[in-house]
């Protein structure tokens, strides 16, 4: 049987398993969501947000796109962040990149990819911002991995540029923003330990939106 045909069978088995352990599982799930984490990751089929973190349905709000980007004028990721911060009141925002990312790889090459060009240009901009550090890395594989990490850092910075995050963070201290990397080769998840509070104080004079003038 090909994979597509198994999906509904898998679903029936999953429903039965859940109900066997907890007969009220789905009726409780339908009463609402209260996730603590907003996860922004890559669409790559090998990087499973829920499975690799072991979270259950209802615990993590998820947004995925090619190369885990948060572009300044992207309505989709901006709306997800707005909803997660202002309405769901998540405590953590994670931007998760991954080694072996095809999106980042494509942005390191001279190739015209049509409608993907403006999307991947966001990663070329990350390269330009960190050109001296990246060009000093002789090994291409290491340079590729470093660009993946720097892309996560820049997307975290794009989150903290947003009025909705600044307003929430400067009044309540949250949500905290974290940069993660998933290593497809080992299955390991690592925290880049980025200090976004320090980043904010560094760039606040540029990106301050006046929403928090009294703080
Ligand atoms: Co990717």
PDB file of C-alpha atoms and ligand atoms in Angstrom:
ATOM      1  CA  UNK A   1       0.000   0.000   0.000  1.00  0.00           C
ATOM      2  CA  UNK A   2       1.378   3.405  -0.885  1.00  0.00           C
ATOM      3  CA  UNK A   3       1.864   6.012   1.840  1.00  0.00           C
ATOM      4  CA  UNK A   4      -1.085   8.202   0.875  1.00  0.00           C
ATOM      5  CA  UNK A   5      -3.579   5.359   1.265  1.00  0.00           C
ATOM      6  CA  UNK A   6      -2.352   4.618   4.787  1.00  0.00           C
ATOM      7  CA  UNK A   7      -3.103   8.058   6.156  1.00  0.00           C
ATOM      8  CA  UNK A   8      -6.768   7.530   7.016  1.00  0.00           C
ATOM      9  CA  UNK A   9      -6.066   4.084   8.401  1.00  0.00           C
ATOM     10  CA  UNK A  10      -3.303   5.585  10.578  1.00  0.00           C
ATOM     11  CA  UNK A  11      -5.754   8.236  11.729  1.00  0.00           C
ATOM     12  CA  UNK A  12      -8.350   5.635  12.772  1.00  0.00           C
ATOM     13  CA  UNK A  13      -5.699   3.769  14.762  1.00  0.00           C
ATOM     14  CA  UNK A  14      -4.535   7.012  16.406  1.00  0.00           C
ATOM     15  CA  UNK A  15      -8.107   7.921  17.417  1.00  0.00           C
ATOM     16  CA  UNK A  16      -8.662   4.437  18.858  1.00  0.00           C
ATOM     17  CA  UNK A  17      -5.355   4.561  20.797  1.00  0.00           C
ATOM     18  CA  UNK A  18      -6.148   7.952  22.298  1.00  0.00           C
ATOM     19  CA  UNK A  19      -9.679   6.934  23.284  1.00  0.00           C
ATOM     20  CA  UNK A  20      -8.500   3.681  24.844  1.00  0.00           C
ATOM     21  CA  UNK A  21      -6.252   5.657  27.226  1.00  0.00           C
ATOM     22  CA  UNK A  22      -8.645   8.524  27.765  1.00  0.00           C
ATOM     23  CA  UNK A  23     -12.280   8.251  26.623  1.00  0.00           C
ATOM     24  CA  UNK A  24     -12.811  12.026  26.939  1.00  0.00           C
ATOM     25  CA  UNK A  25      -9.636  12.904  24.998  1.00  0.00           C
ATOM     26  CA  UNK A  26     -11.217  14.541  21.952  1.00  0.00           C
ATOM     27  CA  UNK A  27     -14.126  16.169  23.740  1.00  0.00           C
ATOM     28  CA  UNK A  28     -11.586  17.820  26.077  1.00  0.00           C
ATOM     29  CA  UNK A  29      -9.411  18.804  23.103  1.00  0.00           C
ATOM     30  CA  UNK A  30     -12.380  20.481  21.427  1.00  0.00           C
ATOM     31  CA  UNK A  31     -12.952  22.750  24.440  1.00  0.00           C
ATOM     32  CA  UNK A  32     -10.009  24.989  23.417  1.00  0.00           C
ATOM     33  CA  UNK A  33      -6.243  25.386  23.202  1.00  0.00           C
ATOM     34  CA  UNK A  34      -3.835  26.821  25.742  1.00  0.00           C
ATOM     35  CA  UNK A  35      -0.337  26.412  24.271  1.00  0.00           C
ATOM     36  CA  UNK A  36       2.735  27.667  26.169  1.00  0.00           C
ATOM     37  CA  UNK A  37       5.020  27.662  23.154  1.00  0.00           C
ATOM     38  CA  UNK A  38       4.923  29.217  19.706  1.00  0.00           C
ATOM     39  CA  UNK A  39       7.176  27.174  17.412  1.00  0.00           C
ATOM     40  CA  UNK A  40       8.355  28.649  14.109  1.00  0.00           C
ATOM     41  CA  UNK A  41      10.225  26.074  12.051  1.00  0.00           C
ATOM     42  CA  UNK A  42      11.057  24.869   8.559  1.00  0.00           C
ATOM     43  CA  UNK A  43       8.553  23.023   6.347  1.00  0.00           C
ATOM     44  CA  UNK A  44      11.163  20.292   5.781  1.00  0.00           C
ATOM     45  CA  UNK A  45       9.402  16.924   6.203  1.00  0.00           C
ATOM     46  CA  UNK A  46      12.272  15.597   8.347  1.00  0.00           C
ATOM     47  CA  UNK A  47      11.885  18.295  10.993  1.00  0.00           C
ATOM     48  CA  UNK A  48       8.743  17.325  12.886  1.00  0.00           C
ATOM     49  CA  UNK A  49       7.805  19.991  15.381  1.00  0.00           C
ATOM     50  CA  UNK A  50       5.638  17.910  17.719  1.00  0.00           C
ATOM     51  CA  UNK A  51       7.280  14.511  17.407  1.00  0.00           C
ATOM     52  CA  UNK A  52      10.861  15.665  18.072  1.00  0.00           C
ATOM     53  CA  UNK A  53       9.807  17.734  21.093  1.00  0.00           C
ATOM     54  CA  UNK A  54       7.322  15.216  22.504  1.00  0.00           C
ATOM     55  CA  UNK A  55       4.537  17.757  22.912  1.00  0.00           C
ATOM     56  CA  UNK A  56       0.890  16.749  22.842  1.00  0.00           C
ATOM     57  CA  UNK A  57      -1.934  18.313  20.800  1.00  0.00           C
ATOM     58  CA  UNK A  58      -2.904  21.640  22.365  1.00  0.00           C
ATOM     59  CA  UNK A  59       0.552  22.374  23.846  1.00  0.00           C
ATOM     60  CA  UNK A  60       2.378  24.099  20.987  1.00  0.00           C
ATOM     61  CA  UNK A  61       1.203  26.663  18.400  1.00  0.00           C
ATOM     62  CA  UNK A  62       3.061  25.913  15.181  1.00  0.00           C
ATOM     63  CA  UNK A  63       4.064  27.896  12.112  1.00  0.00           C
ATOM     64  CA  UNK A  64       6.242  26.375   9.400  1.00  0.00           C
ATOM     65  CA  UNK A  65       7.594  27.791   6.156  1.00  0.00           C
ATOM     66  CA  UNK A  66      10.647  27.310   3.963  1.00  0.00           C
ATOM     67  CA  UNK A  67      13.776  27.995   6.054  1.00  0.00           C
ATOM     68  CA  UNK A  68      11.885  29.171   9.179  1.00  0.00           C
ATOM     69  CA  UNK A  69      11.692  32.824   8.168  1.00  0.00           C
ATOM     70  CA  UNK A  70       9.946  35.764   9.853  1.00  0.00           C
ATOM     71  CA  UNK A  71      10.186  38.384   7.079  1.00  0.00           C
ATOM     72  CA  UNK A  72       9.239  41.923   8.085  1.00  0.00           C
ATOM     73  CA  UNK A  73       6.366  42.170   5.599  1.00  0.00           C
ATOM     74  CA  UNK A  74       5.112  38.577   5.736  1.00  0.00           C
ATOM     75  CA  UNK A  75       1.474  38.646   6.807  1.00  0.00           C
ATOM     76  CA  UNK A  76       1.346  34.938   7.550  1.00  0.00           C
ATOM     77  CA  UNK A  77       4.143  34.666  10.138  1.00  0.00           C
ATOM     78  CA  UNK A  78       3.284  38.139  11.531  1.00  0.00           C
ATOM     79  CA  UNK A  79      -0.338  37.110  12.086  1.00  0.00           C
ATOM     80  CA  UNK A  80       0.727  33.890  13.788  1.00  0.00           C
ATOM     81  CA  UNK A  81       3.009  35.844  16.157  1.00  0.00           C
ATOM     82  CA  UNK A  82       0.352  38.484  16.830  1.00  0.00           C
ATOM     83  CA  UNK A  83      -2.243  35.845  17.668  1.00  0.00           C
ATOM     84  CA  UNK A  84       0.156  33.778  19.792  1.00  0.00           C
ATOM     85  CA  UNK A  85       1.403  36.761  21.816  1.00  0.00           C
ATOM     86  CA  UNK A  86      -1.681  38.970  22.160  1.00  0.00           C
ATOM     87  CA  UNK A  87      -4.398  36.310  22.365  1.00  0.00           C
ATOM     88  CA  UNK A  88      -2.926  32.935  23.325  1.00  0.00           C
ATOM     89  CA  UNK A  89      -0.361  34.635  25.566  1.00  0.00           C
ATOM     90  CA  UNK A  90       2.361  32.056  24.936  1.00  0.00           C
ATOM     91  CA  UNK A  91       5.310  32.082  27.344  1.00  0.00           C
ATOM     92  CA  UNK A  92       7.972  31.118  24.807  1.00  0.00           C
ATOM     93  CA  UNK A  93       8.602  31.801  21.121  1.00  0.00           C
ATOM     94  CA  UNK A  94      10.993  29.429  19.402  1.00  0.00           C
ATOM     95  CA  UNK A  95      12.587  29.879  16.000  1.00  0.00           C
ATOM     96  CA  UNK A  96      13.952  26.456  15.056  1.00  0.00           C
ATOM     97  CA  UNK A  97      16.341  26.058  12.137  1.00  0.00           C
ATOM     98  CA  UNK A  98      17.980  22.828  11.079  1.00  0.00           C
ATOM     99  CA  UNK A  99      21.236  21.615   9.586  1.00  0.00           C
ATOM    100  CA  UNK A 100      20.878  20.268   6.018  1.00  0.00           C
ATOM    101  CA  UNK A 101      18.275  22.989   5.282  1.00  0.00           C
ATOM    102  CA  UNK A 102      17.599  23.045   1.520  1.00  0.00           C
ATOM    103  CA  UNK A 103      16.268  26.607   1.686  1.00  0.00           C
ATOM    104  CA  UNK A 104      19.496  27.930   3.176  1.00  0.00           C
ATOM    105  CA  UNK A 105      21.536  25.816   0.739  1.00  0.00           C
ATOM    106  CA  UNK A 106      19.619  27.313  -2.215  1.00  0.00           C
ATOM    107  CA  UNK A 107      20.286  30.834  -0.920  1.00  0.00           C
ATOM    108  CA  UNK A 108      24.040  30.101  -1.003  1.00  0.00           C
ATOM    109  CA  UNK A 109      23.939  29.280  -4.703  1.00  0.00           C
ATOM    110  CA  UNK A 110      23.697  31.309  -7.902  1.00  0.00           C
ATOM    111  CA  UNK A 111      20.409  29.976  -9.199  1.00  0.00           C
ATOM    112  CA  UNK A 112      17.220  31.644 -10.393  1.00  0.00           C
ATOM    113  CA  UNK A 113      14.375  29.879  -8.576  1.00  0.00           C
ATOM    114  CA  UNK A 114      11.483  32.045  -9.729  1.00  0.00           C
ATOM    115  CA  UNK A 115       8.945  32.908  -7.038  1.00  0.00           C
ATOM    116  CA  UNK A 116      11.326  31.474  -4.428  1.00  0.00           C
ATOM    117  CA  UNK A 117      13.843  34.263  -5.193  1.00  0.00           C
ATOM    118  CA  UNK A 118      12.312  36.997  -2.970  1.00  0.00           C
ATOM    119  CA  UNK A 119      11.683  34.478  -0.181  1.00  0.00           C
ATOM    120  CA  UNK A 120      15.250  33.163  -0.215  1.00  0.00           C
ATOM    121  CA  UNK A 121      16.597  36.706  -0.570  1.00  0.00           C
ATOM    122  CA  UNK A 122      15.852  37.076   3.142  1.00  0.00           C
ATOM    123  CA  UNK A 123      18.605  34.510   3.745  1.00  0.00           C
ATOM    124  CA  UNK A 124      20.950  36.250   1.291  1.00  0.00           C
ATOM    125  CA  UNK A 125      20.384  39.396   3.401  1.00  0.00           C
ATOM    126  CA  UNK A 126      21.442  37.426   6.503  1.00  0.00           C
ATOM    127  CA  UNK A 127      24.596  36.416   4.612  1.00  0.00           C
ATOM    128  CA  UNK A 128      25.282  40.075   3.713  1.00  0.00           C
ATOM    129  CA  UNK A 129      24.842  41.188   7.357  1.00  0.00           C
ATOM    130  CA  UNK A 130      27.405  38.585   8.471  1.00  0.00           C
ATOM    131  CA  UNK A 131      29.569  38.522   5.348  1.00  0.00           C
ATOM    132  CA  UNK A 132      32.929  38.980   7.075  1.00  0.00           C
ATOM    133  CA  UNK A 133      32.324  36.211   9.613  1.00  0.00           C
ATOM    134  CA  UNK A 134      30.968  33.798   6.988  1.00  0.00           C
ATOM    135  CA  UNK A 135      33.587  34.486   4.328  1.00  0.00           C
ATOM    136  CA  UNK A 136      36.308  33.860   6.919  1.00  0.00           C
ATOM    137  CA  UNK A 137      35.121  30.245   7.291  1.00  0.00           C
ATOM    138  CA  UNK A 138      37.137  28.260   4.747  1.00  0.00           C
ATOM    139  CA  UNK A 139      35.171  25.001   4.969  1.00  0.00           C
ATOM    140  CA  UNK A 140      31.968  25.205   2.917  1.00  0.00           C
ATOM    141  CA  UNK A 141      30.063  22.789   5.177  1.00  0.00           C
ATOM    142  CA  UNK A 142      30.946  24.795   8.271  1.00  0.00           C
ATOM    143  CA  UNK A 143      29.986  28.025   6.521  1.00  0.00           C
ATOM    144  CA  UNK A 144      26.635  26.486   5.563  1.00  0.00           C
ATOM    145  CA  UNK A 145      25.995  25.411   9.193  1.00  0.00           C
ATOM    146  CA  UNK A 146      26.952  28.830  10.504  1.00  0.00           C
ATOM    147  CA  UNK A 147      24.590  30.558   8.048  1.00  0.00           C
ATOM    148  CA  UNK A 148      21.807  28.257   9.303  1.00  0.00           C
ATOM    149  CA  UNK A 149      22.543  29.415  12.874  1.00  0.00           C
ATOM    150  CA  UNK A 150      22.830  33.092  11.933  1.00  0.00           C
ATOM    151  CA  UNK A 151      19.544  32.836  10.024  1.00  0.00           C
ATOM    152  CA  UNK A 152      17.840  31.604  13.213  1.00  0.00           C
ATOM    153  CA  UNK A 153      19.373  34.515  15.139  1.00  0.00           C
ATOM    154  CA  UNK A 154      18.201  37.088  12.574  1.00  0.00           C
ATOM    155  CA  UNK A 155      14.673  35.636  12.550  1.00  0.00           C
ATOM    156  CA  UNK A 156      14.604  35.889  16.360  1.00  0.00           C
ATOM    157  CA  UNK A 157      15.609  39.541  15.935  1.00  0.00           C
ATOM    158  CA  UNK A 158      12.758  39.969  13.444  1.00  0.00           C
ATOM    159  CA  UNK A 159      10.399  38.719  16.179  1.00  0.00           C
ATOM    160  CA  UNK A 160      11.679  41.249  18.727  1.00  0.00           C
ATOM    161  CA  UNK A 161      11.318  44.099  16.217  1.00  0.00           C
ATOM    162  CA  UNK A 162       7.547  43.597  16.326  1.00  0.00           C
ATOM    163  CA  UNK A 163       5.376  45.991  18.339  1.00  0.00           C
ATOM    164  CA  UNK A 164       3.261  43.158  19.697  1.00  0.00           C
ATOM    165  CA  UNK A 165       6.299  41.406  21.185  1.00  0.00           C
ATOM    166  CA  UNK A 166       7.940  44.617  22.514  1.00  0.00           C
ATOM    167  CA  UNK A 167       4.710  45.670  24.193  1.00  0.00           C
ATOM    168  CA  UNK A 168       4.259  42.301  25.869  1.00  0.00           C
ATOM    169  CA  UNK A 169       7.907  41.776  26.831  1.00  0.00           C
ATOM    170  CA  UNK A 170       8.486  45.248  28.246  1.00  0.00           C
ATOM    171  CA  UNK A 171       5.314  45.109  30.342  1.00  0.00           C
ATOM    172  CA  UNK A 172       5.215  41.444  31.442  1.00  0.00           C
ATOM    173  CA  UNK A 173       8.738  40.102  30.775  1.00  0.00           C
ATOM    174  CA  UNK A 174       7.473  37.572  28.252  1.00  0.00           C
ATOM    175  CA  UNK A 175       7.297  35.741  25.986  1.00  0.00           C
ATOM    176  CA  UNK A 176      10.941  34.744  25.932  1.00  0.00           C
ATOM    177  CA  UNK A 177      12.437  34.231  22.471  1.00  0.00           C
ATOM    178  CA  UNK A 178      14.712  31.249  21.810  1.00  0.00           C
ATOM    179  CA  UNK A 179      16.794  30.130  18.841  1.00  0.00           C
ATOM    180  CA  UNK A 180      17.100  26.373  18.319  1.00  0.00           C
ATOM    181  CA  UNK A 181      18.800  24.127  15.792  1.00  0.00           C
ATOM    182  CA  UNK A 182      17.714  20.578  14.947  1.00  0.00           C
ATOM    183  CA  UNK A 183      20.469  18.331  13.623  1.00  0.00           C
ATOM    184  CA  UNK A 184      18.831  15.986  11.119  1.00  0.00           C
ATOM    185  CA  UNK A 185      21.936  13.749  11.189  1.00  0.00           C
ATOM    186  CA  UNK A 186      21.796  13.030  14.943  1.00  0.00           C
ATOM    187  CA  UNK A 187      18.202  13.863  15.863  1.00  0.00           C
ATOM    188  CA  UNK A 188      19.527  16.225  18.536  1.00  0.00           C
ATOM    189  CA  UNK A 189      17.934  19.559  19.293  1.00  0.00           C
ATOM    190  CA  UNK A 190      20.178  22.327  20.604  1.00  0.00           C
ATOM    191  CA  UNK A 191      19.473  25.723  22.099  1.00  0.00           C
ATOM    192  CA  UNK A 192      21.702  28.466  20.635  1.00  0.00           C
ATOM    193  CA  UNK A 193      21.435  30.288  23.998  1.00  0.00           C
ATOM    194  CA  UNK A 194      20.806  33.637  22.312  1.00  0.00           C
ATOM    195  CA  UNK A 195      20.448  36.614  24.652  1.00  0.00           C
ATOM    196  CA  UNK A 196      17.515  38.386  23.021  1.00  0.00           C
ATOM    197  CA  UNK A 197      17.114  40.809  25.916  1.00  0.00           C
ATOM    198  CA  UNK A 198      20.622  42.053  25.235  1.00  0.00           C
ATOM    199  CA  UNK A 199      19.857  42.200  21.496  1.00  0.00           C
ATOM    200  CA  UNK A 200      16.784  44.296  22.249  1.00  0.00           C
ATOM    201  CA  UNK A 201      18.730  46.842  24.276  1.00  0.00           C
ATOM    202  CA  UNK A 202      21.270  46.971  21.459  1.00  0.00           C
ATOM    203  CA  UNK A 203      18.736  47.709  18.696  1.00  0.00           C
ATOM    204  CA  UNK A 204      15.932  49.354  20.681  1.00  0.00           C
ATOM    205  CA  UNK A 205      16.845  52.902  19.660  1.00  0.00           C
ATOM    206  CA  UNK A 206      16.335  51.877  16.021  1.00  0.00           C
ATOM    207  CA  UNK A 207      13.250  49.671  16.286  1.00  0.00           C
ATOM    208  CA  UNK A 208      11.426  51.313  19.219  1.00  0.00           C
ATOM    209  CA  UNK A 209       7.850  51.917  18.134  1.00  0.00           C
ATOM    210  CA  UNK A 210       6.833  54.227  20.952  1.00  0.00           C
ATOM    211  CA  UNK A 211       4.354  51.656  22.237  1.00  0.00           C
ATOM    212  CA  UNK A 212       6.260  51.472  25.516  1.00  0.00           C
ATOM    213  CA  UNK A 213       7.457  55.026  26.099  1.00  0.00           C
ATOM    214  CA  UNK A 214       6.585  54.940  29.779  1.00  0.00           C
ATOM    215  CA  UNK A 215       8.592  51.812  30.529  1.00  0.00           C
TER     216      UNK A 215
HETATM  217 CO1  LIG B   1      14.817  23.700   5.953  1.00  0.00          CO
END
